[in-house]
Coordinates of N, CA and C in Angstrom, one line a residue:
Chain A
K1 N 12.3 -14.4 3.9 CA 12.3 -14.3 2.9 C 11.3 -13.0 2.3
N2 N 11.5 -12.6 1.8 CA 10.2 -11.9 0.6 C 9.2 -12.9 -0.3
Q3 N 8.1 -12.8 0.5 CA 7.0 -13.2 -0.8 C 6.9 -12.8 -2.4
V4 N 7.4 -11.4 -2.2 CA 6.7 -10.6 -3.7 C 8.3 -9.7 -3.7
E5 N 8.6 -10.2 -4.8 CA 10.2 -9.9 -5.4 C 9.9 -9.2 -6.3
Q6 N 10.3 -7.8 -6.4 CA 10.3 -6.6 -7.4 C 11.5 -6.5 -8.5
S7 N 11.8 -6.4 -9.6 CA 12.9 -5.8 -10.3 C 12.5 -5.1 -11.5
P8 N 13.4 -4.2 -12.0 CA 14.3 -3.6 -10.9 C 14.1 -2.7 -10.2
Q9 N 15.3 -2.6 -8.7 CA 15.0 -1.5 -7.8 C 14.8 -0.6 -8.4
S10 N 15.4 -0.1 -9.1 CA 15.2 1.2 -10.0 C 15.2 1.2 -11.1
L11 N 14.7 1.9 -12.2 CA 14.9 2.5 -13.4 C 14.7 3.5 -14.1
I12 N 15.7 4.3 -15.3 CA 15.5 5.2 -15.8 C 15.1 5.2 -17.0
I13 N 14.2 6.1 -17.6 CA 14.0 5.8 -19.0 C 14.3 7.5 -20.0
L14 N 14.0 7.1 -20.9 CA 13.8 9.0 -21.9 C 11.8 8.4 -22.1
E15 N 11.9 9.8 -22.1 CA 10.0 10.2 -22.1 C 10.1 9.1 -23.7
G16 N 8.6 8.6 -23.2 CA 8.4 8.2 -25.0 C 8.5 6.8 -25.3
K17 N 9.5 6.2 -24.5 CA 10.0 4.9 -24.4 C 9.3 4.1 -23.6
N18 N 9.1 2.6 -24.3 CA 8.5 1.8 -22.8 C 8.9 1.0 -22.0
C19 N 8.5 0.7 -21.1 CA 10.0 -0.1 -20.3 C 8.6 -1.3 -19.5
T20 N 9.3 -2.4 -19.0 CA 8.4 -3.7 -18.2 C 9.0 -3.4 -17.2
L21 N 8.1 -4.1 -15.9 CA 8.6 -3.8 -14.4 C 8.2 -5.3 -14.1
Q22 N 8.7 -5.6 -13.6 CA 8.9 -7.1 -13.0 C 8.3 -7.8 -11.4
C23 N 7.0 -8.7 -11.8 CA 7.3 -8.8 -9.6 C 7.2 -10.5 -9.8
N24 N 7.7 -11.2 -8.9 CA 8.0 -12.3 -8.9 C 7.1 -12.8 -7.4
Y25 N 6.3 -13.8 -7.7 CA 5.6 -14.1 -6.1 C 5.9 -15.4 -5.5
T26 N 6.0 -15.7 -4.6 CA 5.5 -17.1 -3.8 C 4.6 -17.5 -3.2
V27 N 3.8 -16.4 -3.1 CA 2.4 -16.8 -2.6 C 1.6 -17.2 -3.1
S28 N 1.0 -18.7 -2.4 CA 0.1 -19.4 -2.9 C -0.9 -20.2 -1.9
P29 N -1.9 -20.6 -2.0 CA -2.9 -19.6 -3.6 C -2.6 -18.1 -3.1
F30 N -3.7 -17.5 -3.9 CA -3.2 -16.1 -4.0 C -5.2 -15.8 -4.8
S31 N -5.4 -15.2 -4.1 CA -7.3 -14.5 -4.4 C -6.6 -13.3 -5.6
N32 N -5.9 -12.3 -6.0 CA -5.4 -12.0 -6.9 C -4.0 -11.3 -7.0
L33 N -3.4 -10.6 -7.7 CA -2.4 -9.7 -7.7 C -2.8 -8.1 -8.4
R34 N -1.6 -7.2 -7.3 CA -2.3 -5.7 -7.4 C -1.1 -4.7 -8.1
W35 N -1.1 -4.0 -8.8 CA -0.4 -3.4 -9.3 C -0.9 -1.4 -8.4
Y36 N 0.1 -1.0 -8.0 CA -0.4 0.3 -7.4 C 1.1 1.3 -8.1
K37 N 0.5 2.8 -8.3 CA 1.5 3.7 -8.1 C 1.3 4.6 -7.4
Q38 N 2.8 5.0 -7.0 CA 3.0 5.9 -5.3 C 3.9 6.7 -6.0
D39 N 2.9 8.3 -6.3 CA 3.8 9.1 -6.6 C 4.8 9.3 -5.4
T40 N 5.8 10.3 -5.1 CA 6.6 10.3 -4.3 C 6.0 11.1 -3.3
G41 N 5.9 10.8 -2.2 CA 5.4 11.6 -0.7 C 3.5 11.3 -1.1
R42 N 3.2 10.3 -1.5 CA 1.6 10.5 -1.7 C 1.1 8.8 -1.4
G43 N 0.0 8.6 -1.2 CA -0.2 7.3 -0.6 C -0.3 6.8 -2.5
P44 N -0.2 5.4 -2.6 CA -0.6 4.4 -3.6 C -1.9 4.6 -4.0
V45 N -1.7 4.6 -5.8 CA -3.2 4.7 -6.2 C -3.3 3.5 -7.2
S46 N -4.1 2.9 -7.5 CA -4.5 1.5 -8.0 C -4.7 1.3 -9.3
L47 N -3.3 0.6 -10.0 CA -3.9 1.1 -11.7 C -4.5 -0.3 -12.1
T48 N -4.5 -1.9 -11.6 CA -4.8 -2.7 -12.0 C -4.9 -3.9 -10.9
I49 N -6.2 -4.5 -10.7 CA -6.8 -5.9 -10.2 C -6.5 -7.4 -10.6
M50 N -6.1 -7.9 -11.1 CA -5.9 -9.5 -11.6 C -6.6 -10.6 -10.7
T51 N -7.1 -11.2 -11.0 CA -7.5 -12.5 -10.4 C -6.6 -13.8 -11.3
F52 N -6.4 -14.9 -10.6 CA -5.5 -15.8 -11.2 C -5.5 -16.3 -12.6
S53 N -7.3 -16.2 -12.7 CA -7.6 -16.8 -13.8 C -7.2 -15.7 -15.3
E54 N -6.9 -14.3 -14.3 CA -7.1 -13.5 -15.7 C -4.9 -13.3 -16.1
N55 N -4.9 -13.0 -17.6 CA -3.5 -13.2 -17.7 C -3.1 -12.0 -18.4
T56 N -4.0 -10.6 -18.4 CA -3.6 -9.3 -18.7 C -4.8 -8.4 -18.5
K57 N -4.8 -7.7 -18.2 CA -5.9 -6.3 -18.1 C -4.8 -5.3 -18.4
S58 N -5.3 -4.4 -18.6 CA -5.0 -2.7 -19.4 C -5.8 -2.1 -18.6
N59 N -4.5 -0.6 -18.1 CA -5.6 0.6 -17.8 C -4.4 1.8 -18.3
G60 N -5.1 2.2 -19.7 CA -4.2 3.2 -20.3 C -3.4 2.9 -21.3
R61 N -2.1 3.4 -20.4 CA -1.2 2.9 -21.3 C -0.3 2.1 -20.2
Y62 N -1.1 1.6 -19.3 CA -0.7 0.6 -18.4 C -1.2 -0.6 -18.7
T63 N -0.2 -2.3 -18.8 CA -1.0 -2.8 -18.9 C -0.4 -4.5 -18.4
A64 N -0.5 -5.1 -17.4 CA -0.3 -6.0 -16.3 C -0.6 -7.5 -17.5
T65 N 0.6 -8.1 -17.2 CA 0.3 -9.4 -17.5 C 1.0 -10.6 -15.9
L66 N 0.0 -11.7 -16.2 CA -0.1 -12.7 -15.4 C 0.3 -14.2 -15.5
D67 N 1.5 -14.5 -15.1 CA 1.4 -16.4 -15.2 C 1.3 -16.8 -13.9
A68 N 0.0 -17.0 -14.1 CA 0.0 -17.9 -12.4 C 1.0 -19.5 -12.2
D69 N 1.2 -19.9 -13.3 CA 2.1 -21.5 -13.2 C 3.3 -20.8 -12.5
T70 N 4.4 -19.5 -13.7 CA 5.5 -19.5 -13.1 C 5.4 -18.3 -11.9
K71 N 4.4 -18.2 -11.7 CA 3.9 -16.9 -10.4 C 4.7 -15.6 -10.8
Q72 N 4.5 -15.3 -12.0 CA 5.2 -14.2 -11.9 C 3.9 -13.0 -13.0
S73 N 4.7 -11.7 -12.8 CA 3.6 -10.3 -13.4 C 4.8 -9.8 -14.1
S74 N 3.7 -9.1 -14.3 CA 4.8 -8.0 -14.9 C 3.5 -6.7 -15.5
L75 N 4.1 -5.4 -15.7 CA 3.9 -4.1 -15.5 C 3.9 -3.2 -16.5
H76 N 3.3 -3.6 -18.0 CA 4.3 -2.7 -18.6 C 4.0 -1.4 -19.0
I77 N 4.8 -0.5 -19.4 CA 4.2 0.8 -19.4 C 4.8 1.2 -21.2
T78 N 3.5 1.7 -22.1 CA 3.5 2.5 -23.3 C 3.8 3.6 -23.4
A79 N 5.0 4.2 -24.2 CA 5.1 5.8 -23.9 C 5.2 6.3 -23.0
S80 N 5.9 6.3 -22.3 CA 6.2 6.9 -21.1 C 6.1 8.0 -20.7
Q81 N 6.1 9.0 -19.9 CA 5.3 10.7 -19.8 C 6.2 10.8 -18.4
L82 N 7.0 12.1 -18.3 CA 7.0 12.6 -17.6 C 6.1 12.0 -16.0
S83 N 5.1 12.1 -15.8 CA 3.8 11.8 -14.9 C 4.5 10.5 -14.7
D84 N 4.9 9.8 -15.5 CA 4.7 8.3 -15.0 C 6.0 7.9 -14.0
S85 N 6.8 9.1 -13.6 CA 8.4 8.7 -12.6 C 6.9 8.7 -11.2
A86 N 7.1 7.4 -10.9 CA 6.9 7.2 -9.5 C 7.5 5.6 -9.0
S87 N 6.8 5.1 -7.8 CA 6.9 3.9 -7.5 C 6.1 3.4 -8.1
Y88 N 6.6 1.8 -8.0 CA 5.5 0.5 -8.2 C 5.5 -0.4 -7.7
I89 N 4.3 -0.5 -7.0 CA 4.2 -1.2 -6.3 C 2.9 -2.7 -6.7
C90 N 3.9 -3.9 -6.5 CA 3.4 -5.0 -6.7 C 2.7 -6.0 -5.5
V91 N 1.7 -6.5 -5.3 CA 0.6 -6.6 -4.1 C -0.2 -8.2 -4.9
V92 N 0.4 -8.9 -3.6 CA -0.4 -10.3 -3.8 C -1.3 -10.5 -2.6
S93 N -2.3 -11.1 -2.9 CA -3.7 -11.1 -1.9 C -3.3 -12.6 -1.4
A94 N -3.2 -12.9 -0.4 CA -2.9 -14.7 0.1 C -3.9 -15.1 0.5
R95 N -4.8 -15.8 0.2 CA -5.5 -16.6 0.2 C -6.3 -17.5 1.5
E96 N -5.0 -18.1 1.7 CA -4.5 -18.9 2.7 C -5.0 -17.9 4.1
Y97 N -4.1 -16.7 3.6 CA -4.2 -16.1 5.3 C -5.1 -15.2 5.1
G98 N -6.4 -15.3 5.1 CA -7.8 -14.3 4.7 C -7.5 -13.5 4.1
N99 N -6.8 -13.5 3.0 CA -6.5 -12.3 2.1 C -5.9 -11.3 2.2
K100 N -4.8 -11.7 3.0 CA -3.9 -10.7 3.7 C -3.0 -10.6 2.7
L101 N -2.8 -9.1 2.1 CA -1.9 -8.3 1.1 C -0.5 -8.5 1.7
V102 N 0.2 -8.9 0.4 CA 1.5 -9.1 0.6 C 1.8 -8.1 -0.5
F103 N 2.9 -7.0 0.0 CA 3.8 -5.9 -0.5 C 5.0 -6.1 -1.1
G104 N 5.1 -5.8 -2.1 CA 6.4 -5.7 -2.8 C 7.2 -4.4 -2.5
A105 N 8.8 -4.3 -2.1 CA 9.3 -3.2 -2.2 C 8.7 -2.3 -3.1
G106 N 8.9 -2.5 -4.2 CA 8.4 -1.6 -5.4 C 9.6 -1.5 -6.4
T107 N 9.4 -1.1 -7.7 CA 10.4 -0.2 -8.4 C 10.1 1.1 -8.2
I108 N 11.4 2.0 -8.3 CA 11.3 3.1 -8.8 C 11.4 3.6 -10.4
L109 N 10.7 4.5 -10.7 CA 11.0 4.6 -12.3 C 10.9 5.9 -12.5
R110 N 12.2 6.3 -13.1 CA 12.4 7.8 -13.5 C 12.0 7.8 -15.1
V111 N 11.6 9.3 -15.3 CA 11.1 9.3 -17.1 C 11.9 10.5 -17.1
K112 N 12.6 10.8 -17.8 CA 13.5 12.2 -18.1 C 13.0 12.3 -19.8
S113 N 13.3 14.0 -19.5 CA 13.1 14.0 -20.9 C 14.7 14.6 -21.8
Chain B
D1 N -16.0 16.0 -2.9 CA -14.9 14.6 -3.8 C -14.9 13.4 -2.3
G2 N -15.1 12.4 -2.6 CA -14.4 11.4 -1.4 C -13.8 11.4 -1.8
G3 N -13.2 10.8 -0.3 CA -11.3 10.6 -0.3 C -11.5 10.4 1.2
I4 N -10.0 10.4 1.6 CA -9.0 10.2 3.0 C -8.7 10.2 3.1
T5 N -8.6 11.6 4.5 CA -7.5 12.4 4.7 C -7.1 12.1 5.8
Q6 N -5.5 12.2 6.1 CA -4.5 12.1 6.9 C -4.0 13.4 7.0
S7 N -3.2 13.7 8.6 CA -3.2 14.8 9.2 C -2.2 14.5 10.2
P8 N -1.5 15.0 10.9 CA -0.8 16.2 9.6 C 0.5 15.5 8.8
K9 N 0.3 16.0 7.5 CA 1.6 15.8 6.3 C 2.7 15.0 7.2
Y10 N 3.0 16.0 8.2 CA 4.6 16.1 9.0 C 4.4 15.9 9.6
L11 N 5.0 15.4 10.6 CA 5.3 15.3 12.6 C 6.2 15.0 12.6
F12 N 6.4 15.7 13.6 CA 8.1 16.3 14.4 C 8.2 15.9 16.0
R13 N 8.6 14.7 16.7 CA 8.6 14.5 18.1 C 9.8 14.2 18.3
K14 N 9.4 14.1 19.9 CA 10.7 13.3 20.5 C 10.7 12.5 21.2
E15 N 11.9 12.2 21.6 CA 11.9 10.5 21.7 C 11.1 10.2 23.3
G16 N 10.5 9.2 23.2 CA 9.3 9.4 24.2 C 8.2 10.0 24.6
Q17 N 7.6 10.9 23.6 CA 6.6 11.3 23.7 C 5.3 10.3 22.5
N18 N 4.5 10.1 22.9 CA 3.2 9.7 22.3 C 2.8 11.1 21.4
V19 N 2.2 10.3 20.7 CA 1.9 11.1 18.9 C 0.7 10.4 18.2
T20 N -0.4 10.9 17.9 CA -1.6 10.9 17.1 C -1.6 10.9 16.0
L21 N -1.9 10.2 15.1 CA -1.8 10.4 13.8 C -3.6 10.7 13.1
S22 N -4.1 10.9 12.6 CA -5.4 11.6 12.1 C -5.4 10.6 10.4
C23 N -6.7 10.0 10.5 CA -7.0 9.5 9.3 C -9.0 9.5 9.4
E24 N -9.2 10.4 8.7 CA -10.7 10.5 8.2 C -10.9 10.0 7.2
Q25 N -11.7 9.1 6.6 CA -12.9 9.0 5.2 C -14.2 9.4 5.2
N26 N -14.7 9.6 4.2 CA -16.3 10.1 3.7 C -16.6 9.0 2.3
L27 N -16.0 8.2 2.4 CA -16.6 7.5 1.2 C -17.5 6.3 1.8
N28 N -18.1 6.4 3.5 CA -18.7 5.5 3.6 C -18.4 3.7 3.7
H29 N -17.2 3.4 3.7 CA -16.3 2.4 3.6 C -16.3 1.5 4.9
D30 N -16.4 0.1 5.2 CA -16.9 0.0 6.3 C -15.2 -0.6 6.9
A31 N -14.3 -0.7 6.0 CA -13.2 -1.7 6.7 C -11.8 -0.2 6.8
M32 N -11.1 -0.5 7.5 CA -9.5 0.8 7.6 C -8.7 0.3 7.8
Y33 N -7.8 0.9 7.6 CA -6.0 0.2 7.8 C -5.1 0.7 8.0
W34 N -4.0 0.0 8.5 CA -3.2 1.2 9.2 C -2.0 0.5 8.5
Y35 N -1.0 1.1 7.5 CA 0.3 0.6 7.5 C 1.5 1.5 7.4
R36 N 2.9 0.8 7.7 CA 3.7 1.6 7.8 C 5.1 1.3 6.5
Q37 N 5.0 2.5 5.8 CA 6.3 2.1 4.4 C 7.6 2.8 5.4
D38 N 8.3 1.8 5.5 CA 10.1 2.2 5.1 C 10.7 1.7 4.0
P39 N 12.1 2.9 3.8 CA 12.8 2.7 2.7 C 13.6 1.1 2.3
G40 N 12.8 0.8 1.0 CA 13.4 -0.4 0.5 C 12.4 -1.6 1.3
Q41 N 11.1 -1.4 1.6 CA 10.4 -2.7 2.1 C 9.1 -2.3 2.0
G42 N 8.0 -3.1 2.1 CA 7.3 -3.5 1.6 C 6.3 -2.7 2.5
L43 N 5.2 -2.5 2.2 CA 3.7 -1.9 3.5 C 3.9 -3.1 4.3
R44 N 3.8 -2.6 5.3 CA 3.9 -3.4 6.5 C 1.6 -3.2 7.8
L45 N 1.4 -4.0 8.1 CA 0.1 -4.3 8.2 C 0.0 -3.6 10.2
I46 N -0.4 -2.4 10.4 CA -0.2 -2.3 11.9 C -1.5 -2.8 12.7
Y47 N -2.6 -1.9 12.3 CA -3.9 -2.5 12.6 C -4.8 -2.3 11.4
Y48 N -6.2 -2.8 11.7 CA -7.2 -3.2 11.2 C -8.5 -2.9 11.6
S49 N -9.5 -3.0 11.3 CA -10.9 -2.8 11.8 C -11.9 -2.6 10.6
Q50 N -12.5 -3.7 10.3 CA -13.8 -3.6 10.0 C -15.1 -3.7 10.0
I51 N -15.1 -3.2 11.2 CA -16.5 -2.8 11.4 C -16.3 -1.5 13.4
V52 N -17.3 -0.6 13.3 CA -17.1 0.4 14.2 C -16.5 -0.2 15.5
N53 N -16.4 0.3 16.3 CA -15.8 -0.4 17.6 C -15.1 -2.1 17.8
D54 N -14.6 -2.1 17.0 CA -13.8 -3.4 16.5 C -12.8 -3.2 15.9
F55 N -11.4 -3.6 15.8 CA -10.2 -3.6 15.5 C -9.2 -4.8 15.7
Q56 N -8.2 -5.1 15.2 CA -7.3 -6.7 15.5 C -5.6 -5.9 14.9
K57 N -5.0 -6.7 15.3 CA -3.5 -6.5 14.8 C -3.4 -6.8 13.9
G58 N -2.6 -5.8 13.3 CA -2.1 -6.7 12.2 C -0.3 -7.4 12.3
D59 N 0.6 -7.1 11.3 CA 2.0 -8.0 11.8 C 3.1 -7.0 12.6
I60 N 2.9 -5.5 13.0 CA 3.5 -5.0 13.8 C 3.1 -4.2 14.7
A61 N 1.9 -4.5 15.2 CA 1.0 -3.5 16.1 C 1.7 -3.3 17.8
E62 N 3.0 -4.0 17.7 CA 3.6 -3.9 19.1 C 4.0 -2.1 19.4
G63 N 3.4 -1.3 20.5 CA 3.9 0.1 20.7 C 2.9 0.8 19.7
Y64 N 1.5 0.0 19.4 CA 0.8 1.5 18.3 C -0.1 0.7 19.3
S65 N -1.3 1.8 19.0 CA -2.9 1.7 19.7 C -3.8 2.5 18.8
V66 N -5.0 1.8 18.3 CA -6.0 2.5 17.6 C -7.2 2.5 18.3
S67 N -8.5 3.6 17.9 CA -9.8 3.2 17.9 C -10.9 3.4 16.9
R68 N -11.9 2.6 17.3 CA -12.4 3.2 15.5 C -14.0 3.3 16.6
E69 N -14.2 4.4 17.3 CA -15.5 4.7 17.5 C -16.4 5.6 16.7
K70 N -16.0 5.8 16.1 CA -16.8 6.4 14.4 C -16.5 5.8 12.9
K71 N -17.5 5.6 12.2 CA -16.8 4.5 10.9 C -15.9 5.9 10.0
E72 N -16.5 7.2 10.1 CA -15.4 7.6 9.4 C -13.8 7.8 10.1
S73 N -13.8 7.6 11.0 CA -12.2 8.2 11.6 C -11.7 6.8 12.2
F74 N -10.5 6.6 12.1 CA -9.6 5.7 12.9 C -8.5 5.9 13.0
P75 N -8.1 6.6 14.3 CA -7.0 7.4 14.7 C -5.8 6.4 14.7
L76 N -4.5 7.0 14.5 CA -3.6 5.8 15.1 C -2.6 6.3 16.1
T77 N -2.5 6.0 17.2 CA -1.1 6.4 18.5 C -0.1 5.3 18.2
V78 N 0.9 6.3 18.5 CA 2.3 5.5 18.3 C 2.7 5.8 19.6
T79 N 3.0 5.2 20.4 CA 3.4 5.3 21.6 C 5.1 5.2 21.6
S80 N 5.3 5.4 23.2 CA 6.8 5.8 23.1 C 7.0 4.1 23.9
A81 N 6.4 2.8 23.1 CA 7.0 1.9 23.2 C 7.5 1.4 21.9
Q82 N 7.1 2.1 20.9 CA 7.2 1.8 19.2 C 9.2 2.1 19.3
K83 N 10.0 0.9 19.1 CA 10.9 1.2 19.3 C 11.7 1.9 18.0
N84 N 11.2 2.3 17.0 CA 11.9 2.6 15.9 C 10.7 3.7 15.0
P85 N 10.0 4.6 15.6 CA 9.0 5.2 15.3 C 8.9 6.0 13.4
T86 N 10.4 6.7 13.6 CA 10.4 7.2 12.0 C 9.9 6.5 11.1
A87 N 9.1 7.0 10.4 CA 8.4 6.3 9.2 C 7.5 6.9 8.2
F88 N 7.2 6.4 7.3 CA 6.2 6.9 6.6 C 4.4 6.5 7.0
Y89 N 4.0 6.9 7.8 CA 2.2 5.7 7.5 C 1.4 6.4 6.9
L90 N 0.5 5.6 6.2 CA -0.7 4.9 5.6 C -1.5 4.5 6.1
C91 N -2.5 5.8 5.6 CA -4.2 4.6 5.8 C -5.0 4.6 4.8
A92 N -5.4 3.3 4.8 CA -6.4 3.3 3.6 C -7.8 2.4 4.3
S93 N -8.8 2.2 3.1 CA -9.6 1.6 3.6 C -10.1 1.1 2.3
I94 N -11.4 0.2 2.5 CA -12.6 -0.3 1.3 C -13.7 -0.7 1.4
P95 N -14.4 -0.9 0.3 CA -15.9 -0.4 0.9 C -16.7 -1.8 2.4
R96 N -15.7 -3.1 2.1 CA -16.1 -3.5 3.0 C -14.9 -4.5 3.5
G97 N -14.6 -5.0 4.5 CA -14.0 -6.0 5.0 C -14.1 -7.6 4.4
G98 N -13.0 -8.1 4.0 CA -12.7 -9.6 3.4 C -13.1 -9.3 2.4
D99 N -13.8 -8.7 1.6 CA -13.9 -8.5 0.1 C -12.3 -8.7 -0.6
P100 N -12.0 -9.8 -1.5 CA -11.0 -9.9 -1.3 C -10.0 -8.9 -2.9
N101 N -11.0 -8.7 -3.5 CA -11.2 -8.1 -5.3 C -11.2 -6.2 -4.9
S102 N -11.3 -6.1 -3.7 CA -11.5 -5.0 -3.3 C -10.4 -3.9 -3.6
P103 N -10.4 -2.7 -4.1 CA -8.8 -2.2 -4.3 C -9.1 -1.4 -3.3
L104 N -7.6 -1.1 -2.4 CA -7.4 -0.2 -1.2 C -7.5 1.1 -1.7
H105 N -7.9 1.5 -1.1 CA -8.1 4.0 -1.2 C -7.1 4.0 -0.3
F106 N -6.3 4.7 -0.8 CA -5.1 5.4 0.7 C -5.3 6.6 0.6
G107 N -4.9 7.3 1.5 CA -4.5 8.8 2.3 C -3.1 8.8 1.4
N108 N -2.9 10.3 1.3 CA -1.4 11.0 0.8 C -0.3 10.4 2.2
G109 N -1.1 10.0 3.2 CA 0.4 9.5 4.7 C 0.6 10.5 5.3
T110 N 0.7 10.4 6.4 CA 2.1 11.2 7.6 C 3.0 11.0 7.4
R111 N 4.2 12.1 7.6 CA 5.4 11.8 7.5 C 6.1 11.3 9.0
L112 N 6.1 11.0 10.1 CA 6.7 11.2 11.0 C 8.2 11.2 11.8
T113 N 8.7 12.0 12.1 CA 10.0 12.0 12.8 C 10.1 12.0 14.1
V114 N 11.3 11.1 14.3 CA 11.2 10.9 16.0 C 12.7 11.1 16.5
T115 N 13.2 12.4 17.4 CA 14.3 12.2 17.5 C 14.8 12.2 18.6

């Protein structure tokens, strides 16, 4: 069973609209939760890292939230741009496994004009 | 500019041949990692190295080998023993191994196709 589940698998939105991507995890206890952005054919780039004591973190138009009680995180993108088209990957650092990183399969976002 | 360079970007090989993927970093990072990415799956750890001349197997090390003779370099060899080698391979690094809050810096990957 996947320990990090992301939804939806893919999403299409119009430029300028907002969207929210979801991440549910079963990894426990964990050190931190990360969101990465991966453009097609490129390596992932870090957007945010949150420890279990943080419940929100922003990076420009990207805002990540974390509810450690329900083991859920979301990534909210405001006023989307064409350049936001990418795969967004949720990653949980598992404290009991030496901080091993467990990767979700990602949500593919396409922003169209 | 500091970063991680992976080469080549695309690699084609015949089944049964070994192939080596290059990963070089000029970030002065101690720890380096190799991941494999397949469609619809999360990244999976192949090998990692926290210091020079030392490396550890990850979750899917079978059919792969690595070396870490220099801090800057962490090449990955995909051997003929790897049953399904066609994938996108990503190299990554962090300043110090074992730091739980350090973001991974990734290279731009090598897409390997074996026919």
